[in-house]
Coordinates of C-alpha atoms and ligand atoms in Angstrom, one line a residue:
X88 CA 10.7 17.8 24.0
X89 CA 13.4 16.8 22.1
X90 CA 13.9 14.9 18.9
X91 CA 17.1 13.3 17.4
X92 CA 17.4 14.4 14.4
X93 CA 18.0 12.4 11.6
X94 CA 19.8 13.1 8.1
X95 CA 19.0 10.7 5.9
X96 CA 20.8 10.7 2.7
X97 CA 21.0 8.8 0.1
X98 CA 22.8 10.6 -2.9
X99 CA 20.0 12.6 -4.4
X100 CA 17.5 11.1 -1.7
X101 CA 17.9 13.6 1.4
X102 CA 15.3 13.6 3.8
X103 CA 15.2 15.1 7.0
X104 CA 13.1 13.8 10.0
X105 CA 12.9 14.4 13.5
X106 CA 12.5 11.4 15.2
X107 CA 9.8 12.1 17.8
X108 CA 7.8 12.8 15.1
X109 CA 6.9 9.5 13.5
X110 CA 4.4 6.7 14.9
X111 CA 6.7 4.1 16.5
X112 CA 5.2 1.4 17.3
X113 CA 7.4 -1.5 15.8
X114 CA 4.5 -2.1 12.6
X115 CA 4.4 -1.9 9.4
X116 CA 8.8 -1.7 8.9
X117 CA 8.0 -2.8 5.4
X118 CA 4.3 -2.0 3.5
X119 CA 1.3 -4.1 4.4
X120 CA 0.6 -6.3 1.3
X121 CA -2.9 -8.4 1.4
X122 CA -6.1 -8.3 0.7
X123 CA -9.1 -6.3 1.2
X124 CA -12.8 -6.3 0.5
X125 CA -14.2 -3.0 -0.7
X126 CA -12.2 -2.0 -3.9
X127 CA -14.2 -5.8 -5.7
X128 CA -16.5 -6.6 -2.5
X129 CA -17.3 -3.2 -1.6
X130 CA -21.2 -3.2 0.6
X131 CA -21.4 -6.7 -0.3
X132 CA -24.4 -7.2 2.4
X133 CA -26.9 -9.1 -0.2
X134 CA -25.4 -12.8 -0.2
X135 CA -29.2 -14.5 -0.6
X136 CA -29.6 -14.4 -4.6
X137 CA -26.5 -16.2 -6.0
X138 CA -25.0 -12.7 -5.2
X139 CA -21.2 -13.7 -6.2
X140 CA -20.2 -10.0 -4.4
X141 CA -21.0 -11.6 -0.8
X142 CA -19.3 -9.8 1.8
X143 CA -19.2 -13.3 4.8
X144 CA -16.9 -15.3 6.5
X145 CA -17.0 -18.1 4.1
X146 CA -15.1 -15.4 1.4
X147 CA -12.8 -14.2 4.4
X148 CA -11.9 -18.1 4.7
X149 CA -11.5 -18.7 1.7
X150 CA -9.3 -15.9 0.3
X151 CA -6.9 -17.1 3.7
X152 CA -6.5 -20.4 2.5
X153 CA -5.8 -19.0 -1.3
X154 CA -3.1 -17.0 0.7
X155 CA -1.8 -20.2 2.3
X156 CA -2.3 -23.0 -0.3
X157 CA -1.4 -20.8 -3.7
X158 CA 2.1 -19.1 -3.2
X159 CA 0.8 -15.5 -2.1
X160 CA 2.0 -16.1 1.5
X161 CA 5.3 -17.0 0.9
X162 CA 5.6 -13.9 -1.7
X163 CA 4.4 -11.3 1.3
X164 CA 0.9 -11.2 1.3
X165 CA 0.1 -11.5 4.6
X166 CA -3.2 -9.2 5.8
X167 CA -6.7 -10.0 5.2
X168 CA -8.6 -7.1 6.0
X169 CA -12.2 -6.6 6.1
X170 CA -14.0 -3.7 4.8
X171 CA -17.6 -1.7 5.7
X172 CA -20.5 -3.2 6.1
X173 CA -19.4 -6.3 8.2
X174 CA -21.5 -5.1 11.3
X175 CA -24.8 -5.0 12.3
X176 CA -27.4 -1.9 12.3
X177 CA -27.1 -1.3 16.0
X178 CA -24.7 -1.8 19.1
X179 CA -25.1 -4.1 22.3
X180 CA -26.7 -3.1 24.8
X181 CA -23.2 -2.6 26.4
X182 CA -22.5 -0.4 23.0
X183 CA -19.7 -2.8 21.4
X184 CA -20.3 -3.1 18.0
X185 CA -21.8 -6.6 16.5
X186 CA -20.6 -9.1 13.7
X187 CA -23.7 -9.3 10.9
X188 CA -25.1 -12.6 12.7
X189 CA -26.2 -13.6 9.3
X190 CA -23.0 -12.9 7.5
X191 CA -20.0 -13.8 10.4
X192 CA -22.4 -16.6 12.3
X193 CA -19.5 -17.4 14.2
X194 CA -17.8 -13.8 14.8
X195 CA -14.6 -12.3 14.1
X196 CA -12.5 -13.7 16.9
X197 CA -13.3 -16.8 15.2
X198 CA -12.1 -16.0 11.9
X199 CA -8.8 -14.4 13.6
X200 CA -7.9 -17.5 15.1
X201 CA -9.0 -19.1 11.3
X202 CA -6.2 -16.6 9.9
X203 CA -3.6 -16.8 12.1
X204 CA -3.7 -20.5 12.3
X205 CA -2.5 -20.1 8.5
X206 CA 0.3 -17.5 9.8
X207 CA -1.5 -14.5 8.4
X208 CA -3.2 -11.2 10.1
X209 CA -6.1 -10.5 10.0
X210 CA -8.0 -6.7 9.1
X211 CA -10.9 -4.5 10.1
X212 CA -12.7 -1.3 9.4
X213 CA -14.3 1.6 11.3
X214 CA -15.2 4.8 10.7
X215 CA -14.3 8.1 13.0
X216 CA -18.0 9.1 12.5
X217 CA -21.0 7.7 14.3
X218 CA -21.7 5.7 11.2
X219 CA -19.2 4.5 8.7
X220 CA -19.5 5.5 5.2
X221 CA -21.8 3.1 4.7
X222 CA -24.2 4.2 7.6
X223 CA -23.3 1.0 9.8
X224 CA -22.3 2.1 13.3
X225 CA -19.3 4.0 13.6
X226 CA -16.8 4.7 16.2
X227 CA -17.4 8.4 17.6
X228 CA -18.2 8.4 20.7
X229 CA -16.9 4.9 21.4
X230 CA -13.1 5.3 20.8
X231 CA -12.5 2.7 23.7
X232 CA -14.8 0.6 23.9
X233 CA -13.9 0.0 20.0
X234 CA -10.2 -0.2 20.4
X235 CA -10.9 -2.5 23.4
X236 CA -13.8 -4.8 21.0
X237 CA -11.2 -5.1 18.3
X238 CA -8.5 -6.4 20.9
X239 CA -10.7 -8.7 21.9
X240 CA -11.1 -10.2 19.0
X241 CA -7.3 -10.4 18.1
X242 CA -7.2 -8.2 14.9
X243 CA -3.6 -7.2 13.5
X244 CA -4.7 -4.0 11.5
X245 CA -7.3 -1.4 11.4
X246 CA -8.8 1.2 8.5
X247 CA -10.1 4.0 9.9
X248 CA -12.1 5.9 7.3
X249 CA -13.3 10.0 7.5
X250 CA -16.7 10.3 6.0
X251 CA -18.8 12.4 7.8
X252 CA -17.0 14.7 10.3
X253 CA -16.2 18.3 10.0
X254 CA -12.1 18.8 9.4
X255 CA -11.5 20.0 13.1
X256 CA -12.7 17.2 14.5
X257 CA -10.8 15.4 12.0
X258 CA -7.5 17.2 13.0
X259 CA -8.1 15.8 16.7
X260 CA -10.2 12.3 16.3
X261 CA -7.2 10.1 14.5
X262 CA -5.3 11.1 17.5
X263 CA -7.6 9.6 20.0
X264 CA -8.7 6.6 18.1
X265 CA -5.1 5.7 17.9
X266 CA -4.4 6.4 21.9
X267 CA -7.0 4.1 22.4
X268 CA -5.7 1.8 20.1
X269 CA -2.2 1.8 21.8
X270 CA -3.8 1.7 25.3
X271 CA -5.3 -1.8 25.1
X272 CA -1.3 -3.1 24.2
X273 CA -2.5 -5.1 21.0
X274 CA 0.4 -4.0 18.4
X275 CA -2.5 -3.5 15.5
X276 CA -1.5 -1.4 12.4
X277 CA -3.3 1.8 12.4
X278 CA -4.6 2.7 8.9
X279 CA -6.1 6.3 8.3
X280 CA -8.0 8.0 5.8
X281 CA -7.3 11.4 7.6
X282 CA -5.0 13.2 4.7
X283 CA -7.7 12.3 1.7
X284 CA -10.7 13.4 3.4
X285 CA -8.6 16.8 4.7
X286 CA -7.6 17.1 0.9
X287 CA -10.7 16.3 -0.9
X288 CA -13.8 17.0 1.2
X289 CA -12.5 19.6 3.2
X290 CA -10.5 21.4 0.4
X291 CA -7.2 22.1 2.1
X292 CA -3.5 21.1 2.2
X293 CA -3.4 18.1 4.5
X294 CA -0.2 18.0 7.2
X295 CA 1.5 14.6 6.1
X296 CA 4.0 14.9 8.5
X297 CA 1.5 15.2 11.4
X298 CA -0.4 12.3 9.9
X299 CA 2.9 10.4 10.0
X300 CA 3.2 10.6 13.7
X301 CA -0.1 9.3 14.5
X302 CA -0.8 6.3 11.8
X303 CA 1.2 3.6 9.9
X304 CA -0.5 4.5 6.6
X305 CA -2.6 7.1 5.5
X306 CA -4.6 7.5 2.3
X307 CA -3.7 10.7 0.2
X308 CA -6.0 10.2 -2.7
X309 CA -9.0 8.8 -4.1
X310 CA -10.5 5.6 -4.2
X311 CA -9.3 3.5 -7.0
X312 CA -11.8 2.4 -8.8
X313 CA -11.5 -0.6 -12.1
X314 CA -10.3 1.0 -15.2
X315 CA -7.1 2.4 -16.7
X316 CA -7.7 5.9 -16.1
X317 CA -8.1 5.8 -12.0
X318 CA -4.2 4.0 -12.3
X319 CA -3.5 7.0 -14.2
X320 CA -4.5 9.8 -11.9
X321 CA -3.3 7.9 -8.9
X322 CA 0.1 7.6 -10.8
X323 CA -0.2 11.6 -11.8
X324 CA -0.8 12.6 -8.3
X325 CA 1.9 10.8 -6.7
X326 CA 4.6 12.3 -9.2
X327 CA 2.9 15.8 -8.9
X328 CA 3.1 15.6 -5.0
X329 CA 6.1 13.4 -4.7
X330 CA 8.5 16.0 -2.9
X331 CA 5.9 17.5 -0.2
X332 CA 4.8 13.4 0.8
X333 CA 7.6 11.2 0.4
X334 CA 10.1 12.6 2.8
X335 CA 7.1 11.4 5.3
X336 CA 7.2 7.8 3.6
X337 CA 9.3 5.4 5.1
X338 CA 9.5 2.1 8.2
X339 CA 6.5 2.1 9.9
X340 CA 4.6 5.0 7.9
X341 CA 3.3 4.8 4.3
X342 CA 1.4 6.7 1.7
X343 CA -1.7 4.6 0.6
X344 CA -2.7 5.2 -2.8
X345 CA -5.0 2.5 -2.6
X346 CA -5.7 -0.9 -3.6
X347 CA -4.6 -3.6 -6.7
X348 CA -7.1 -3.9 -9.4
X349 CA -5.8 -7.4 -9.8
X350 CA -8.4 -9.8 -11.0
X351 CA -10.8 -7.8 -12.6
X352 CA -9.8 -7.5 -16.4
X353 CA -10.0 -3.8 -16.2
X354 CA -6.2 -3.3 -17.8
X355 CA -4.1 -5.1 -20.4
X356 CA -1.3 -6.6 -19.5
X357 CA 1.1 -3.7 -20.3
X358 CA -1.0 -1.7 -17.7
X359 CA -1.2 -4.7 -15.6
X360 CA 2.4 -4.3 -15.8
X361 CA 2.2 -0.5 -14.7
X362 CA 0.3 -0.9 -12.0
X363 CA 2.5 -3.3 -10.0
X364 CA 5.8 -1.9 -11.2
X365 CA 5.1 1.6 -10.2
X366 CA 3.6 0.4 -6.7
X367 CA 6.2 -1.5 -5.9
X368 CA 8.6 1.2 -6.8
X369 CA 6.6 3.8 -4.5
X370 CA 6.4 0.5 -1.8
X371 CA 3.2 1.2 -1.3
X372 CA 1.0 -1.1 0.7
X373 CA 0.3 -3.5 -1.7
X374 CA -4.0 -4.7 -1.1
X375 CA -5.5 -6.9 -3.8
X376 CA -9.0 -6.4 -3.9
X377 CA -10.6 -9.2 -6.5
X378 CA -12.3 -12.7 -6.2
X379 CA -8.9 -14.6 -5.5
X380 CA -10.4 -17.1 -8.2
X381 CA -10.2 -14.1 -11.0
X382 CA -6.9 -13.6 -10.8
X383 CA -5.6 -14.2 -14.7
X384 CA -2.0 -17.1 -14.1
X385 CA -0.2 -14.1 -15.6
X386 CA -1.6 -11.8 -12.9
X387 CA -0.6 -14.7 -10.7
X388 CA 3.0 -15.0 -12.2
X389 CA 3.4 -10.6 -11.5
X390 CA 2.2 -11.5 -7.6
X391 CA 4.8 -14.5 -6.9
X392 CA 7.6 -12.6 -9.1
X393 CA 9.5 -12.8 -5.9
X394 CA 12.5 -9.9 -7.5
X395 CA 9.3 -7.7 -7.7
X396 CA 8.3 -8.1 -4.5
X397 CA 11.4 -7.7 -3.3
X398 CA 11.3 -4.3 -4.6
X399 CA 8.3 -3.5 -2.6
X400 CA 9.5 -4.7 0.7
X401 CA 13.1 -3.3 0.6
X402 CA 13.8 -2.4 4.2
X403 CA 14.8 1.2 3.4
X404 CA 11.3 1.9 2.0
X405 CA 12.0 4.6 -0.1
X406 CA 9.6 5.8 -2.6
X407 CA 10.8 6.2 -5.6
X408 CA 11.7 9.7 -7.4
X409 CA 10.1 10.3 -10.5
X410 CA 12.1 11.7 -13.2
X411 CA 10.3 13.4 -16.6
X412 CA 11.4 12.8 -19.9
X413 CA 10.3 14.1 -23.4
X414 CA 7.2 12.4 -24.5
X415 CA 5.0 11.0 -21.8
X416 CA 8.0 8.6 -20.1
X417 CA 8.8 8.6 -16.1
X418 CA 11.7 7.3 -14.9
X419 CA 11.1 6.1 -11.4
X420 CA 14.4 6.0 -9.6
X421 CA 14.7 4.1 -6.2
X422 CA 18.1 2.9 -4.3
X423 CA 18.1 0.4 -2.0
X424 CA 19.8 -1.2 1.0
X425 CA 23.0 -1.9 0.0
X426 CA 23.4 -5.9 0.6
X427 CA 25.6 -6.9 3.6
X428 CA 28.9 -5.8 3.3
X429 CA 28.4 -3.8 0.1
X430 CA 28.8 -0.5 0.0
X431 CA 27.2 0.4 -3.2
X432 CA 23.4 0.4 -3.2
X433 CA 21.3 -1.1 -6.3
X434 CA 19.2 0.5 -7.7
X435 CA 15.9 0.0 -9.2
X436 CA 14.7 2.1 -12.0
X437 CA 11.1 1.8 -14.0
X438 CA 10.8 3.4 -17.2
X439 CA 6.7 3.7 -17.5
X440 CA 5.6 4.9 -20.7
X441 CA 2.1 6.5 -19.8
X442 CA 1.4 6.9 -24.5
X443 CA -0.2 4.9 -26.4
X444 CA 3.1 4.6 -28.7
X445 CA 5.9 2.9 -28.4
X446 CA 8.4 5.2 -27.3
X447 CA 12.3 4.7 -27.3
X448 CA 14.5 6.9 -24.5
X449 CA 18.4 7.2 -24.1
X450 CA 19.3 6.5 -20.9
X451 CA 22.5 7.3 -18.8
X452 CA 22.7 5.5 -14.8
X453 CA 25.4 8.3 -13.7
X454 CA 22.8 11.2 -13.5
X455 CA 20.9 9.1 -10.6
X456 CA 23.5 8.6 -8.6
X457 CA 24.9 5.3 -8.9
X458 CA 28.6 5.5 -7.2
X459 CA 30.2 2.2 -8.2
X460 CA 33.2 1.9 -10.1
X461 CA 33.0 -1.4 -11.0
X462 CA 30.1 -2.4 -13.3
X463 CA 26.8 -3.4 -12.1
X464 CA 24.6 -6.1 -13.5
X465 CA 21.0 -5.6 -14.7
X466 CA 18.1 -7.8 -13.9
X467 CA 15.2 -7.6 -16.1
X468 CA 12.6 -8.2 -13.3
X469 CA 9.8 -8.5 -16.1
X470 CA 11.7 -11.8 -17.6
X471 CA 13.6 -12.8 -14.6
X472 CA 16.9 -12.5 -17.2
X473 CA 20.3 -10.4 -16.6
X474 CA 20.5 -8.5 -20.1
X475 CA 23.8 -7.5 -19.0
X476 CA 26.7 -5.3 -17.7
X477 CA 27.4 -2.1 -17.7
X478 CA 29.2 0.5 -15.5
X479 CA 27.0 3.6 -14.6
X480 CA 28.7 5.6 -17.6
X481 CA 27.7 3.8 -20.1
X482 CA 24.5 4.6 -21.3
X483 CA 21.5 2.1 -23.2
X484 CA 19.0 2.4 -25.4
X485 CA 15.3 1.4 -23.8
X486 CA 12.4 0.9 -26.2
X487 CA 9.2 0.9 -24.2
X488 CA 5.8 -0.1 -26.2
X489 CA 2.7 2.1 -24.8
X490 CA 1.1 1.6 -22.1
X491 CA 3.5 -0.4 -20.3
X492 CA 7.0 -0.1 -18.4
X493 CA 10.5 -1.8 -18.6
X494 CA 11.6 -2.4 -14.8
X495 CA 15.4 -3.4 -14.4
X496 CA 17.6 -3.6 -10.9
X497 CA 21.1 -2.9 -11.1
X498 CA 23.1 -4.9 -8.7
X499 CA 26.7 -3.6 -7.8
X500 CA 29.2 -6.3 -9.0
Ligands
NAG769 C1 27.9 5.0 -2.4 O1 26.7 5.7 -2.0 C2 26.1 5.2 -0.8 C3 24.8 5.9 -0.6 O2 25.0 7.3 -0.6 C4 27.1 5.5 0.3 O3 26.5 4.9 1.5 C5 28.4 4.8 0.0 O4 29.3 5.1 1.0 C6 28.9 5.2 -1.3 N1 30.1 4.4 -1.6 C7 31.2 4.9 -2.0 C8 32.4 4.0 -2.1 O5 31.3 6.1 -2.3
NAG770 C1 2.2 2.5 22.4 O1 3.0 3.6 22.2 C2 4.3 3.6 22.7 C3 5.0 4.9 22.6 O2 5.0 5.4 21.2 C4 5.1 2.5 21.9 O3 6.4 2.4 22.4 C5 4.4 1.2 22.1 O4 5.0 0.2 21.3 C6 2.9 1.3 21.6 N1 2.2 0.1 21.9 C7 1.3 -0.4 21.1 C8 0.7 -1.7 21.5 O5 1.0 0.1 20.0
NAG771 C1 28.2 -10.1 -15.5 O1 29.5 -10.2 -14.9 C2 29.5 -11.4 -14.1 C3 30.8 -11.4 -13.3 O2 31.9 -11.1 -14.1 C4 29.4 -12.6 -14.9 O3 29.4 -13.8 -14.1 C5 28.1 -12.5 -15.7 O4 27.9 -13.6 -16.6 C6 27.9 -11.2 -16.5 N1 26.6 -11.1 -16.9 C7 26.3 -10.8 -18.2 C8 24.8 -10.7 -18.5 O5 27.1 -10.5 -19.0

């Protein structure tokens, strides 16, 4: 076979790719953004005792009409995907898998047609094992009958997590599960755990690029869990591996590293800060994971901050090239599509300042590549304010306090 190969270059971004490589199925041209159970919910299968971690269709509902009634919809956030421990113990006697008849009384084809009557999509979970993580029934074995189940009952996006299964079946099962997923002709975003579990239970280098081909978005790292020092090592890894996963990253096919921890109080708001800026800047998937309730107005404000999201969803998708300075400052670089009839890209830059101190950096636009000759003018996408004008060879003073980031765009003028 053949591929067309494309040269994508953008300035310092080059990335090579040969077509026939990548998943093309028309999903995912821009990162899913949504919500998702496990990272707050997680097994959430005890709902009897004033449990406020209750994993049913009444939260499902109600986190769709937050997304409808409360902004989040019109800023992006668009899937609603349920985690493990939604089924019950055993199959049909058919062998489809079952709703919890406690928990989703009136099945999941019912709350599809509850989500997309709001205009959102709708998520689910399975695992490549015979049991999911969790040890509900899994999918081994069943690869059809699944895909053909989840058809059925109109979902718009699938996780597919790795627990259990030795890497060669791992190297072959992805594969399948998505054929099956193709062959029932239900475009549903195909969401795969492969690359972690090659990585981190198996010990070994995990072949992005293959994963790329075969799944929309793949998870590279570990869970996130609720504190300050998981966003750490999810940012550290990313930087560290930036050059052997991004060129995979792109329309269609995203590195996961894993959900928002939005809503919980684990960070400040400096880290809050952080968090969104640098995911954004990667456009990574963006998945909340919280009690829609929890979420802090200021949180709120960060989600609806539509010049943030923006960054997120640019169509070129790039993920953004970290940069080291002295002291413990990255500077995340990202261009993006130029606007119609321009041809001078903006650019996006966060300066994330991962010390506790304040720290102050000198900082010059012409070594990243911006090309235009007239100035460009910067948005503060924190404050919504332009601070001003400058041409790319000037240079600026940024004083970042710890623990947070200063995140500008500059738009050609
Ligand atoms: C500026 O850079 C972009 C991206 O590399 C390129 O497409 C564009 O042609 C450049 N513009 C000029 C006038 O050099
Ligand atoms: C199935 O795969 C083909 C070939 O890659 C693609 O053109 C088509 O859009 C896919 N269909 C679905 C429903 O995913
Ligand atoms: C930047 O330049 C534009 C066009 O000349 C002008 O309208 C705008 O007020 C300037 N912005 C700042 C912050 O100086």
């Amino acid at each position: 076979m053949f591929g067309i190969r494309i040269v994508f270059s953008l300035l310092f971004f080059t990335f090579i790719l040969d077509q026939v490589d990548v998943l093309e199925n028309g999903l995912a041209r821009t990162p899913p953004m949504g919500w998702m159970s496990w990272g707050y919910y997680m097994c959430g299968v005890e709902c009897e005792k004033g449990n406020d971690k209750c994993l049913n269709e009444k939260l499902i509902m109600s986190v769709a009409d937050t997304f409808y009634e409360q902004g989040y919809q019109e800023a992006g956030f668009e899937y609603i995907i349920i985690d493990d421990c939604w089924a019950e113990r055993h199959r049909s006697k058919r062998g489809q898998l079952i709703p919890d008849k406690k928990r989703f009384p009136r099945g999941m084809k019912f709350l599809a047609e509850y989500i997309h009557a709001r205009g959102l999509k709708f998520g689910m979970y399975t695992n490549i094992a015979s049991i999911t993580c969790m040890k509900f029934p899994g999918s081994k074995g069943y690869f059809e009958v699944d895909a053909k189940t989840f058809a059925e009952w109109d979902i718009d996006y699938l996780k597919v997590d790795g627990c259990f299964v030795t890497e060669n079946y791992l190297k072959t099962a992805y594969i399948s599960l998505g054929k099956s997923l193709n062959e029932t002709g239900r475009p549903i975003v195909y969401s795969c755990s492969w690359p972690y579990y090659i990585k981190f239970v198996h010990d070994n280098e995990p072949d992005v690029g293959k994963v790329a081909k075969y799944c929309n978005l793949w998870r590279n790292y570990h869970d996130v869990v609720m504190s300050w020092t998981s966003i750490m090592g999810v940012i550290h890894f990313y930087v560290e591996n930036y050059e052997k996963i991004a060129p995979y990253h792109g329309p269609g096919r995203w590195n996961d590293p894993d959900m928002l921890i939005f809503g919980t109080g684990a960070l400040s708001n400096g880290q809050t800060r952080v968090h969104i800026a640098v995911y954004a800047m990667w456009s990574a998937p963006l998945l909340l994971s919280c009690d829609m309730n929890k979420i802090t107005p200021y949180e709120r404000k960060l989600l609806l901050n539509l010049n943030l999201m923006a960054i997120g969803q640019d169509k070129l998708g790039i993920m953004a090239k970290p940069y080291m300075t002295d002291g413990d400052v990255i500077i995340f670089v990202k261009p993006h599509q130029p606007l119609k009839g321009n041809a001078y890209p903006a650019f996006s830059f966060a300066y994330v300042n991962l010390d506790i101190f304040e720290r102050d950096i000198y900082f010059s636009p012409k070594i990243y590549g911006l090309n235009n000759t007239d100035p460009y003018t910067i948005l503060n996408v924190f404050t919504g304010v332009y601070i001003r004008n400058m041409t790319a060879f000037e240079s600026m003073n940024i004083k970042i306090p710890g623990h947070d980031v200063v995140l500008y765009t500059f738009y050609p003028l």
